[in-house]
PDB file of C-alpha atoms in Angstrom:
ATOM      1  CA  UNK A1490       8.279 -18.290 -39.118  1.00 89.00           C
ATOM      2  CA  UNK A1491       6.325 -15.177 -38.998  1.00 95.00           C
ATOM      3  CA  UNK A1492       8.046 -11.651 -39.823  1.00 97.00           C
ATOM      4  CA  UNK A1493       6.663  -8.260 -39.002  1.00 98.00           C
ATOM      5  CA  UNK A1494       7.810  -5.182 -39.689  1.00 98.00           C
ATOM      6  CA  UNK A1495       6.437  -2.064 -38.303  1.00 98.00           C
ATOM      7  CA  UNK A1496       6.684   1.521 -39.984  1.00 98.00           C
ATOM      8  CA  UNK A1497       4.554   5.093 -40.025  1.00 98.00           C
ATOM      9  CA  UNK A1498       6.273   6.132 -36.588  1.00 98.00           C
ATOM     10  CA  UNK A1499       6.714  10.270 -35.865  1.00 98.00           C
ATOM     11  CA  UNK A1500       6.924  13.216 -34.681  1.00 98.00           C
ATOM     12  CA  UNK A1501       3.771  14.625 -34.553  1.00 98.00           C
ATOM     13  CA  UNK A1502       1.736  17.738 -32.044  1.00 98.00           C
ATOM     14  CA  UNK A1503      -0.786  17.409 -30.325  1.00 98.00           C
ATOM     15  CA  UNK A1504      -4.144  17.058 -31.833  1.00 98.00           C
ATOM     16  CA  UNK A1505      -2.277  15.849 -35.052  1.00 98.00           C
ATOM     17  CA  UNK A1506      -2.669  11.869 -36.608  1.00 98.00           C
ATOM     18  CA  UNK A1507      -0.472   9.088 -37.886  1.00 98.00           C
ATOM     19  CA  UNK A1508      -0.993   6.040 -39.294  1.00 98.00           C
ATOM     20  CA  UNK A1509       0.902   2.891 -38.458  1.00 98.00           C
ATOM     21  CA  UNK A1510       1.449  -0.181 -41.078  1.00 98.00           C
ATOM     22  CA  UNK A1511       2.500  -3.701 -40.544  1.00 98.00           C
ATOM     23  CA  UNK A1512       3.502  -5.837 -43.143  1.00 97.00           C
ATOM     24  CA  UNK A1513       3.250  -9.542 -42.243  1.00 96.00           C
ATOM     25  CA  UNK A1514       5.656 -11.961 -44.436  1.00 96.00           C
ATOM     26  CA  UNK A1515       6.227 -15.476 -43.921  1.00 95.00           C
ATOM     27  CA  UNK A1516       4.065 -18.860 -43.277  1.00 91.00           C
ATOM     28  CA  UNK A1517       1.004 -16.338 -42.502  1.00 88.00           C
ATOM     29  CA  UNK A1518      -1.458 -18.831 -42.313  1.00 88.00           C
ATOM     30  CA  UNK A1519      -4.248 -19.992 -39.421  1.00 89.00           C
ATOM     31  CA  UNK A1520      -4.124 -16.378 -37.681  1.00 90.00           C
ATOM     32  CA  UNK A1521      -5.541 -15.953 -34.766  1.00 92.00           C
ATOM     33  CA  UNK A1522      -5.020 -12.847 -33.829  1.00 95.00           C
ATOM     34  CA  UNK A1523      -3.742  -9.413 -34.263  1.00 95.00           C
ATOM     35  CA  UNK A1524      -2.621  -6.415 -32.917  1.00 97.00           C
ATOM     36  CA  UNK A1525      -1.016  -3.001 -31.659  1.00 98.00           C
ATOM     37  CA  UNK A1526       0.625  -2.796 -27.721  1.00 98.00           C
ATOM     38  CA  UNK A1527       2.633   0.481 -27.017  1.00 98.00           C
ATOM     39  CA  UNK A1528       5.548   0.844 -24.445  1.00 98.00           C
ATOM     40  CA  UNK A1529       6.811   4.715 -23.076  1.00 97.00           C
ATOM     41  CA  UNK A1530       9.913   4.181 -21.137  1.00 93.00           C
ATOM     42  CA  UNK A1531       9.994   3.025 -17.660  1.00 94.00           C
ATOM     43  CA  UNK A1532       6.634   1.272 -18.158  1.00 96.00           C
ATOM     44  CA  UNK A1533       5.748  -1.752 -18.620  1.00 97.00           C
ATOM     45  CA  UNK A1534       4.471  -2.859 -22.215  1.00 97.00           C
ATOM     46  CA  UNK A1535       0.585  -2.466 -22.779  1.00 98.00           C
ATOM     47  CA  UNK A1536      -2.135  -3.826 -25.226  1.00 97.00           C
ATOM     48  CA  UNK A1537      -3.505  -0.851 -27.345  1.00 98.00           C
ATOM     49  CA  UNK A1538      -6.310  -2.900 -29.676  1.00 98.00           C
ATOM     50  CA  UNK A1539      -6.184  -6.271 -31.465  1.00 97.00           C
ATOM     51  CA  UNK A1540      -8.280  -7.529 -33.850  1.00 95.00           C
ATOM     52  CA  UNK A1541      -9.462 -11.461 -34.253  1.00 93.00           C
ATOM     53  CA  UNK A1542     -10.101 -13.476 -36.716  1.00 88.00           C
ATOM     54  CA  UNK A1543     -13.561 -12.713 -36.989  1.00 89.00           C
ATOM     55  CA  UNK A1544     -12.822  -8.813 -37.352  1.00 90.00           C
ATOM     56  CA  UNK A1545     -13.574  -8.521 -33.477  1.00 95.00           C
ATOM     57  CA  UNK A1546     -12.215  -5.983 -31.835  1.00 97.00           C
ATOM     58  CA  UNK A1547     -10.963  -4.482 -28.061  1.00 97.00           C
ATOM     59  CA  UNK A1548      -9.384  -1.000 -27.701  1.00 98.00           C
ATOM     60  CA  UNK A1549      -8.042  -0.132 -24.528  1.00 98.00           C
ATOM     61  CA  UNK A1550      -9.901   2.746 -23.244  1.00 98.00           C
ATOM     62  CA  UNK A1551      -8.212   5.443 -23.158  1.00 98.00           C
ATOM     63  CA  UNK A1552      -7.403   5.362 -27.423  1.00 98.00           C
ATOM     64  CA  UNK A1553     -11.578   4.462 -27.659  1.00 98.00           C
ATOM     65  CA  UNK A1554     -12.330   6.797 -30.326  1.00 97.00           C
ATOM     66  CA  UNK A1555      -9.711   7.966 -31.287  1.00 98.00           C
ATOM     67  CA  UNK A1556      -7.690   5.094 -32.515  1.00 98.00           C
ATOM     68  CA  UNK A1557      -8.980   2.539 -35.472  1.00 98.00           C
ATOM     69  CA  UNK A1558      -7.134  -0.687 -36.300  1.00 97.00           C
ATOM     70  CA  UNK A1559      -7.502  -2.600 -40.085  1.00 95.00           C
ATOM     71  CA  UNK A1560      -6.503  -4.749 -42.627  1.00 92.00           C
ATOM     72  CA  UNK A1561      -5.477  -4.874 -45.704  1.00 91.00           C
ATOM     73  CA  UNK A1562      -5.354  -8.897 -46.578  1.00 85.00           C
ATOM     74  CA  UNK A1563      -4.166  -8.491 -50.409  1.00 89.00           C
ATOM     75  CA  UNK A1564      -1.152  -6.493 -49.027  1.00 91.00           C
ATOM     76  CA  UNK A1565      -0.661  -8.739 -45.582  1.00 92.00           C
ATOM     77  CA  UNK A1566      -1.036  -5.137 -43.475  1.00 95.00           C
ATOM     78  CA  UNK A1567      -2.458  -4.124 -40.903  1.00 96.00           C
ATOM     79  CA  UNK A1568      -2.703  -0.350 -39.707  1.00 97.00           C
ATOM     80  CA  UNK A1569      -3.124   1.856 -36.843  1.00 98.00           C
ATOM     81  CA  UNK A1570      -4.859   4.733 -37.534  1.00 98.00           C
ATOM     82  CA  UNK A1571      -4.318   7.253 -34.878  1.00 98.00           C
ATOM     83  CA  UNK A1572      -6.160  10.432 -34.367  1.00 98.00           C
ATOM     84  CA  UNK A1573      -6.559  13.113 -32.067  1.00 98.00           C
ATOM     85  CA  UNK A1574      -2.908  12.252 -30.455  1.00 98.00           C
ATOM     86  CA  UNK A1575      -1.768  13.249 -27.383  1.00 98.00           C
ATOM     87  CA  UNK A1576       1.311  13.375 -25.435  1.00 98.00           C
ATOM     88  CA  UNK A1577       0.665  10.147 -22.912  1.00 97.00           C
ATOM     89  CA  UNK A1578       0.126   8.234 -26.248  1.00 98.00           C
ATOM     90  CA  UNK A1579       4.309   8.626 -26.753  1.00 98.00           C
ATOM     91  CA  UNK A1580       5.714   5.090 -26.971  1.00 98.00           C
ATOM     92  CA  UNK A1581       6.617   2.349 -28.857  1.00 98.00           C
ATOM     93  CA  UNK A1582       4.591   0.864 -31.002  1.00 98.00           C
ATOM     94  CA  UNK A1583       4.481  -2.736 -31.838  1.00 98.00           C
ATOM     95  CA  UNK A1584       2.741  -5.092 -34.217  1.00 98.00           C
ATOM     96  CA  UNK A1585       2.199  -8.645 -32.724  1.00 97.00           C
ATOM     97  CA  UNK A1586       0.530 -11.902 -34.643  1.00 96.00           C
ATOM     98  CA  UNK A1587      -0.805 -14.658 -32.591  1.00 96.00           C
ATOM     99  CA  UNK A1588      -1.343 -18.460 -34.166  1.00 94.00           C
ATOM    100  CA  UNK A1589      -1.980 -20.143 -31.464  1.00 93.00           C
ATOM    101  CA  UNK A1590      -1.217 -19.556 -27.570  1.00 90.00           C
ATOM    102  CA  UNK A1591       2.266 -20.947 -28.432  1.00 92.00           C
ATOM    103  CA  UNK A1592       2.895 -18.856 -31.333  1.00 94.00           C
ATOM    104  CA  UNK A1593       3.678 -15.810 -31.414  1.00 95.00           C
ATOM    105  CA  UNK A1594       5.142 -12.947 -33.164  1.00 97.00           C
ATOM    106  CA  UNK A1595       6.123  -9.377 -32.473  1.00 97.00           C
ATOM    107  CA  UNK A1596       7.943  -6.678 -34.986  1.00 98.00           C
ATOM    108  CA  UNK A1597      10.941  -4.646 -34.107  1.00 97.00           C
ATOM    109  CA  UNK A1598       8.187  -1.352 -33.103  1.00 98.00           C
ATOM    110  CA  UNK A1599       7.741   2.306 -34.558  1.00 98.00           C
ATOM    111  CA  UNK A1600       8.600   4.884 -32.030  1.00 98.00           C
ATOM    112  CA  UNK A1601       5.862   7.705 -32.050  1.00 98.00           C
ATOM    113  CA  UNK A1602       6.210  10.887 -30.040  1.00 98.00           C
ATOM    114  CA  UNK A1603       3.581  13.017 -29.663  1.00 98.00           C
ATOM    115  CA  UNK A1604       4.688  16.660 -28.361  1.00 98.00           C
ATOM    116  CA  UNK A1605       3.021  19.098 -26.649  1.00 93.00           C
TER     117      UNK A1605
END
C-alpha cells in the first residue's frame, strides 16, 4: 500500500509560478515510475510529465519549458515546478506512482487555477 498526498495547489495570474509536492508514504519500494496528470472539468484526465526510474523524463508539449518535475528521495517527494502559468493549465493536479503495470497509485489532487 502506497499513499500519496498532493499539496502546493492555488490561485495564481497569469505569468505567475507554483510549485507542487508529493509526499509518498508506505511500502515505497521497486518504483517504477512517477508522475504529474492534470484534469479541467469536462475533460478527460491527461499525463502532464513523469519521471522513471532512471531520472528519464516526457513532458507533454504544451508545459515543455515551462514545467520541471523532481525528487527529493530523503524526503519521499516529488515536485512540480510550474512556471510561466497560464489559464488552459487550470486543473487538477495529481501525483501517481507506478510499481509495476498492476500497481498503481494516485493521490487525492491539488486544484490549481490559473486566472487571467
Amino acid at each position: 500500500q502506497v499513499q500519496l498526498v498532493e499539496s502546493g495547489g492555488g490561485l495564481v495570474q497569469a505569468g505567475g509560478s507554483l510549485r507542487l509536492s508529493c509526499a509518498a508514504s508506505g511500502s515505497i519500494f521497486s518504483i517504477n515510475a512517477m508522475g504529474w496528470y492534470r484534469q479541467a472539468p469536462g475533460k478527460e484526465r491527461e499525463l502532464v510529465v513523469i519521471i522513471n526510474s532512471g531520472g528519464s523524463t516526457v513532458y507533454r508539449n504544451s508545459v515543455k519549458g515551462r514545467f520541471t518535475i523532481s525528487r527529493d528521495n530523503e524526503k519521499n517527494t516529488l515536485y512540480l515546478q510550474m512556471n510561466s502559468l497560464k489559464p488552459e493549465d487550470t486543473a487538477m493536479y495529481y501525483c501517481t506512482l507506478r510499481k509495476s503495470a498492476a500497481e498503481e497509485y494516485w493521490g487525492q489532487g491539488t486544484q490549481v487555477t490559473v486566472s487571467s
